[in-house]
Amino acid sequence: MVRQSIVLGLVLSVAPILAGCPASNQSKELTQEDAKTTAPVEAHEHEHGPHDGEIVELGEYHGEVVLENDRKVTLYVLDGAVKNAVPLAETTATLVLKNGAESTKFDLKAVPLEGETDGKSSRFQSEGPLPETVKNGHDIAGDVTLTVAGKATTGAVGHAH
């Protein structure tokens, strides 16, 4: 009885292996049509906005951070499609610029675009220039906070590499 159980156990454990082996060679030689080219992980483009700035997710809005020629930083508030300006009332914005362990806070003042009225603005700008260590918009790294009607949303700006 024990011998029959051992034999039955061996047969049952080998059967799935034998059943999974095909009788003929079903492999296929790959061609160029089968090949897919993908970019390496490090090679990617970052999304830029209508002012060629860096895009930041800010809740239901997007922000576009731009380093101007006078070295001031401008935040444009854009819609979800990152195409159109969204003028907002009762809004403040800040940028906390990070450089290693140091952080510098910049209050961004409302500077309404032409046609933006009734205390609404989609553009916010620093009063003074950013430090000389920031050579271009890609050097801006930190956090942008947009506060609309008392509700704050923060998004990270800058490259992780």
PDB file of C-alpha atoms in Angstrom:
ATOM      1  CA  MET A   1       0.000   0.000   0.000  1.00  0.00           C
ATOM      2  CA  VAL A   2       2.785   2.416   0.913  1.00  0.00           C
ATOM      3  CA  ARG A   3       4.652   1.455  -2.239  1.00  0.00           C
ATOM      4  CA  GLN A   4       1.589   2.192  -4.389  1.00  0.00           C
ATOM      5  CA  SER A   5       1.176   5.594  -2.701  1.00  0.00           C
ATOM      6  CA  ILE A   6       4.797   6.508  -3.436  1.00  0.00           C
ATOM      7  CA  VAL A   7       4.490   5.439  -7.067  1.00  0.00           C
ATOM      8  CA  LEU A   8       1.216   7.333  -7.425  1.00  0.00           C
ATOM      9  CA  GLY A   9       2.797  10.429  -5.829  1.00  0.00           C
ATOM     10  CA  LEU A  10       5.739  10.313  -8.247  1.00  0.00           C
ATOM     11  CA  VAL A  11       3.451   9.882 -11.253  1.00  0.00           C
ATOM     12  CA  LEU A  12       1.262  12.796 -10.171  1.00  0.00           C
ATOM     13  CA  SER A  13       4.239  15.082  -9.538  1.00  0.00           C
ATOM     14  CA  VAL A  14       5.867  14.302 -12.929  1.00  0.00           C
ATOM     15  CA  ALA A  15       2.647  14.407 -14.986  1.00  0.00           C
ATOM     16  CA  PRO A  16       2.291  18.237 -15.027  1.00  0.00           C
ATOM     17  CA  ILE A  17       5.882  18.633 -16.196  1.00  0.00           C
ATOM     18  CA  LEU A  18       5.404  16.150 -19.032  1.00  0.00           C
ATOM     19  CA  ALA A  19       2.054  17.642 -20.013  1.00  0.00           C
ATOM     20  CA  GLY A  20       3.595  21.125 -20.318  1.00  0.00           C
ATOM     21  CA  CYS A  21       6.298  20.096 -22.785  1.00  0.00           C
ATOM     22  CA  PRO A  22       5.239  20.639 -26.393  1.00  0.00           C
ATOM     23  CA  ALA A  23       5.711  17.850 -28.895  1.00  0.00           C
ATOM     24  CA  SER A  24       7.180  20.213 -31.486  1.00  0.00           C
ATOM     25  CA  ASN A  25       9.308  23.319 -31.429  1.00  0.00           C
ATOM     26  CA  GLN A  26       6.832  26.230 -31.224  1.00  0.00           C
ATOM     27  CA  SER A  27       9.407  29.007 -30.968  1.00  0.00           C
ATOM     28  CA  LYS A  28       9.398  31.856 -33.444  1.00  0.00           C
ATOM     29  CA  GLU A  29      12.334  33.813 -34.762  1.00  0.00           C
ATOM     30  CA  LEU A  30      11.935  37.524 -34.034  1.00  0.00           C
ATOM     31  CA  THR A  31      12.084  40.100 -36.821  1.00  0.00           C
ATOM     32  CA  GLN A  32      12.496  43.886 -36.902  1.00  0.00           C
ATOM     33  CA  GLU A  33       8.705  44.176 -36.958  1.00  0.00           C
ATOM     34  CA  ASP A  34       8.604  42.483 -33.548  1.00  0.00           C
ATOM     35  CA  ALA A  35      11.133  44.888 -32.031  1.00  0.00           C
ATOM     36  CA  LYS A  36       9.977  47.956 -30.111  1.00  0.00           C
ATOM     37  CA  THR A  37      12.285  50.856 -29.435  1.00  0.00           C
ATOM     38  CA  THR A  38      11.904  52.645 -26.129  1.00  0.00           C
ATOM     39  CA  ALA A  39      13.922  55.491 -24.717  1.00  0.00           C
ATOM     40  CA  PRO A  40      16.266  54.712 -21.850  1.00  0.00           C
ATOM     41  CA  VAL A  41      14.826  55.525 -18.417  1.00  0.00           C
ATOM     42  CA  GLU A  42      17.065  58.591 -18.022  1.00  0.00           C
ATOM     43  CA  ALA A  43      16.204  60.005 -21.463  1.00  0.00           C
ATOM     44  CA  HIS A  44      12.899  61.787 -21.178  1.00  0.00           C
ATOM     45  CA  GLU A  45      11.554  65.222 -21.808  1.00  0.00           C
ATOM     46  CA  HIS A  46       9.945  67.339 -19.167  1.00  0.00           C
ATOM     47  CA  GLU A  47       6.683  69.009 -19.927  1.00  0.00           C
ATOM     48  CA  HIS A  48       6.911  72.740 -20.524  1.00  0.00           C
ATOM     49  CA  GLY A  49       4.135  75.298 -20.512  1.00  0.00           C
ATOM     50  CA  PRO A  50       3.166  78.062 -22.938  1.00  0.00           C
ATOM     51  CA  HIS A  51       5.938  80.314 -21.525  1.00  0.00           C
ATOM     52  CA  ASP A  52       8.528  77.499 -21.827  1.00  0.00           C
ATOM     53  CA  GLY A  53       8.624  77.080 -18.047  1.00  0.00           C
ATOM     54  CA  GLU A  54       8.616  74.069 -15.743  1.00  0.00           C
ATOM     55  CA  ILE A  55       5.192  72.601 -14.923  1.00  0.00           C
ATOM     56  CA  VAL A  56       4.085  72.036 -11.318  1.00  0.00           C
ATOM     57  CA  GLU A  57       0.901  70.210 -10.294  1.00  0.00           C
ATOM     58  CA  LEU A  58      -1.120  72.334  -7.884  1.00  0.00           C
ATOM     59  CA  GLY A  59      -4.323  70.446  -7.175  1.00  0.00           C
ATOM     60  CA  GLU A  60      -6.922  71.238  -9.816  1.00  0.00           C
ATOM     61  CA  TYR A  61      -4.532  73.753 -11.390  1.00  0.00           C
ATOM     62  CA  HIS A  62      -1.101  73.591 -12.890  1.00  0.00           C
ATOM     63  CA  GLY A  63       1.615  76.145 -12.314  1.00  0.00           C
ATOM     64  CA  GLU A  64       4.268  77.150 -14.803  1.00  0.00           C
ATOM     65  CA  VAL A  65       7.471  78.413 -13.189  1.00  0.00           C
ATOM     66  CA  VAL A  66       9.562  80.723 -15.372  1.00  0.00           C
ATOM     67  CA  LEU A  67      12.894  82.443 -14.661  1.00  0.00           C
ATOM     68  CA  GLU A  68      12.628  85.852 -16.325  1.00  0.00           C
ATOM     69  CA  ASN A  69      15.522  87.776 -17.921  1.00  0.00           C
ATOM     70  CA  ASP A  70      15.678  90.067 -14.851  1.00  0.00           C
ATOM     71  CA  ARG A  71      16.173  86.896 -12.720  1.00  0.00           C
ATOM     72  CA  LYS A  72      12.748  87.242 -11.095  1.00  0.00           C
ATOM     73  CA  VAL A  73      10.632  84.120 -10.943  1.00  0.00           C
ATOM     74  CA  THR A  74       7.104  84.111 -12.342  1.00  0.00           C
ATOM     75  CA  LEU A  75       4.350  81.598 -11.619  1.00  0.00           C
ATOM     76  CA  TYR A  76       1.567  81.342 -14.186  1.00  0.00           C
ATOM     77  CA  VAL A  77      -1.590  79.540 -13.031  1.00  0.00           C
ATOM     78  CA  LEU A  78      -2.892  77.310 -15.829  1.00  0.00           C
ATOM     79  CA  ASP A  79      -5.815  74.984 -16.414  1.00  0.00           C
ATOM     80  CA  GLY A  80      -5.668  71.191 -16.300  1.00  0.00           C
ATOM     81  CA  ALA A  81      -4.650  71.047 -19.977  1.00  0.00           C
ATOM     82  CA  VAL A  82      -1.662  73.327 -19.233  1.00  0.00           C
ATOM     83  CA  LYS A  83      -2.765  75.670 -22.017  1.00  0.00           C
ATOM     84  CA  ASN A  84      -4.900  78.532 -20.682  1.00  0.00           C
ATOM     85  CA  ALA A  85      -4.405  81.078 -17.906  1.00  0.00           C
ATOM     86  CA  VAL A  86      -6.750  80.775 -14.924  1.00  0.00           C
ATOM     87  CA  PRO A  87      -7.227  84.127 -13.156  1.00  0.00           C
ATOM     88  CA  LEU A  88      -7.981  83.602  -9.467  1.00  0.00           C
ATOM     89  CA  ALA A  89      -9.242  85.907  -6.715  1.00  0.00           C
ATOM     90  CA  GLU A  90      -8.128  85.752  -3.084  1.00  0.00           C
ATOM     91  CA  THR A  91      -4.901  84.000  -4.071  1.00  0.00           C
ATOM     92  CA  THR A  92      -1.327  84.076  -2.790  1.00  0.00           C
ATOM     93  CA  ALA A  93       1.724  82.169  -3.966  1.00  0.00           C
ATOM     94  CA  THR A  94       5.164  81.381  -2.563  1.00  0.00           C
ATOM     95  CA  LEU A  95       8.307  79.649  -3.773  1.00  0.00           C
ATOM     96  CA  VAL A  96      10.626  77.957  -1.302  1.00  0.00           C
ATOM     97  CA  LEU A  97      13.904  77.633  -3.173  1.00  0.00           C
ATOM     98  CA  LYS A  98      16.032  74.743  -1.899  1.00  0.00           C
ATOM     99  CA  ASN A  99      19.798  74.624  -2.209  1.00  0.00           C
ATOM    100  CA  GLY A 100      21.096  71.635  -0.280  1.00  0.00           C
ATOM    101  CA  ALA A 101      20.156  72.107   3.377  1.00  0.00           C
ATOM    102  CA  GLU A 102      19.354  75.816   2.859  1.00  0.00           C
ATOM    103  CA  SER A 103      15.921  77.145   1.924  1.00  0.00           C
ATOM    104  CA  THR A 104      14.919  80.648   0.848  1.00  0.00           C
ATOM    105  CA  LYS A 105      11.289  81.756   0.723  1.00  0.00           C
ATOM    106  CA  PHE A 106      10.048  84.127  -1.978  1.00  0.00           C
ATOM    107  CA  ASP A 107       6.584  85.658  -1.780  1.00  0.00           C
ATOM    108  CA  LEU A 108       5.106  85.898  -5.261  1.00  0.00           C
ATOM    109  CA  LYS A 109       2.894  88.973  -5.721  1.00  0.00           C
ATOM    110  CA  ALA A 110      -0.117  89.059  -8.031  1.00  0.00           C
ATOM    111  CA  VAL A 111       0.721  90.796 -11.330  1.00  0.00           C
ATOM    112  CA  PRO A 112      -2.485  90.520 -13.392  1.00  0.00           C
ATOM    113  CA  LEU A 113      -2.169  89.930 -17.111  1.00  0.00           C
ATOM    114  CA  GLU A 114      -3.825  92.379 -19.481  1.00  0.00           C
ATOM    115  CA  GLY A 115      -7.585  91.874 -19.271  1.00  0.00           C
ATOM    116  CA  GLU A 116      -7.553  90.286 -15.803  1.00  0.00           C
ATOM    117  CA  THR A 117      -9.789  92.399 -13.577  1.00  0.00           C
ATOM    118  CA  ASP A 118     -11.843  92.303 -10.382  1.00  0.00           C
ATOM    119  CA  GLY A 119      -8.837  91.439  -8.216  1.00  0.00           C
ATOM    120  CA  LYS A 120      -8.094  88.277 -10.181  1.00  0.00           C
ATOM    121  CA  SER A 121      -4.674  87.242 -11.437  1.00  0.00           C
ATOM    122  CA  SER A 122      -3.131  84.225 -13.123  1.00  0.00           C
ATOM    123  CA  ARG A 123       0.418  85.603 -12.842  1.00  0.00           C
ATOM    124  CA  PHE A 124       2.469  85.872  -9.645  1.00  0.00           C
ATOM    125  CA  GLN A 125       6.040  87.195  -9.497  1.00  0.00           C
ATOM    126  CA  SER A 126       8.892  87.601  -7.015  1.00  0.00           C
ATOM    127  CA  GLU A 127       9.785  91.196  -6.141  1.00  0.00           C
ATOM    128  CA  GLY A 128      13.511  90.550  -6.238  1.00  0.00           C
ATOM    129  CA  PRO A 129      15.840  88.365  -8.278  1.00  0.00           C
ATOM    130  CA  LEU A 130      16.745  84.786  -7.438  1.00  0.00           C
ATOM    131  CA  PRO A 131      20.285  84.040  -6.204  1.00  0.00           C
ATOM    132  CA  GLU A 132      23.129  83.901  -8.742  1.00  0.00           C
ATOM    133  CA  THR A 133      23.377  80.139  -8.160  1.00  0.00           C
ATOM    134  CA  VAL A 134      20.198  79.819 -10.243  1.00  0.00           C
ATOM    135  CA  LYS A 135      21.542  80.096 -13.799  1.00  0.00           C
ATOM    136  CA  ASN A 136      18.369  79.096 -15.669  1.00  0.00           C
ATOM    137  CA  GLY A 137      14.873  77.760 -15.093  1.00  0.00           C
ATOM    138  CA  HIS A 138      16.151  74.189 -14.801  1.00  0.00           C
ATOM    139  CA  ASP A 139      18.125  75.224 -11.700  1.00  0.00           C
ATOM    140  CA  ILE A 140      14.969  76.146  -9.799  1.00  0.00           C
ATOM    141  CA  ALA A 141      14.312  73.424  -7.240  1.00  0.00           C
ATOM    142  CA  GLY A 142      11.928  73.620  -4.323  1.00  0.00           C
ATOM    143  CA  ASP A 143       8.249  73.909  -3.541  1.00  0.00           C
ATOM    144  CA  VAL A 144       5.553  76.206  -4.891  1.00  0.00           C
ATOM    145  CA  THR A 145       2.506  76.839  -2.717  1.00  0.00           C
ATOM    146  CA  LEU A 146      -0.679  78.289  -4.184  1.00  0.00           C
ATOM    147  CA  THR A 147      -3.311  79.388  -1.664  1.00  0.00           C
ATOM    148  CA  VAL A 148      -6.766  80.008  -3.139  1.00  0.00           C
ATOM    149  CA  ALA A 149      -9.511  81.282  -0.799  1.00  0.00           C
ATOM    150  CA  GLY A 150      -7.607  79.918   2.209  1.00  0.00           C
ATOM    151  CA  LYS A 151      -6.921  76.449   0.744  1.00  0.00           C
ATOM    152  CA  ALA A 152      -3.202  75.772   0.171  1.00  0.00           C
ATOM    153  CA  THR A 153      -1.772  73.326  -2.356  1.00  0.00           C
ATOM    154  CA  THR A 154       1.959  72.655  -2.676  1.00  0.00           C
ATOM    155  CA  GLY A 155       3.801  71.151  -5.622  1.00  0.00           C
ATOM    156  CA  ALA A 156       7.455  70.343  -6.194  1.00  0.00           C
ATOM    157  CA  VAL A 157       9.391  72.144  -8.891  1.00  0.00           C
ATOM    158  CA  GLY A 158      12.757  71.096 -10.235  1.00  0.00           C
ATOM    159  CA  HIS A 159      14.495  68.046 -11.533  1.00  0.00           C
ATOM    160  CA  ALA A 160      15.420  65.082  -9.399  1.00  0.00           C
ATOM    161  CA  HIS A 161      18.519  64.408 -11.504  1.00  0.00           C
TER     162      HIS A 161
END
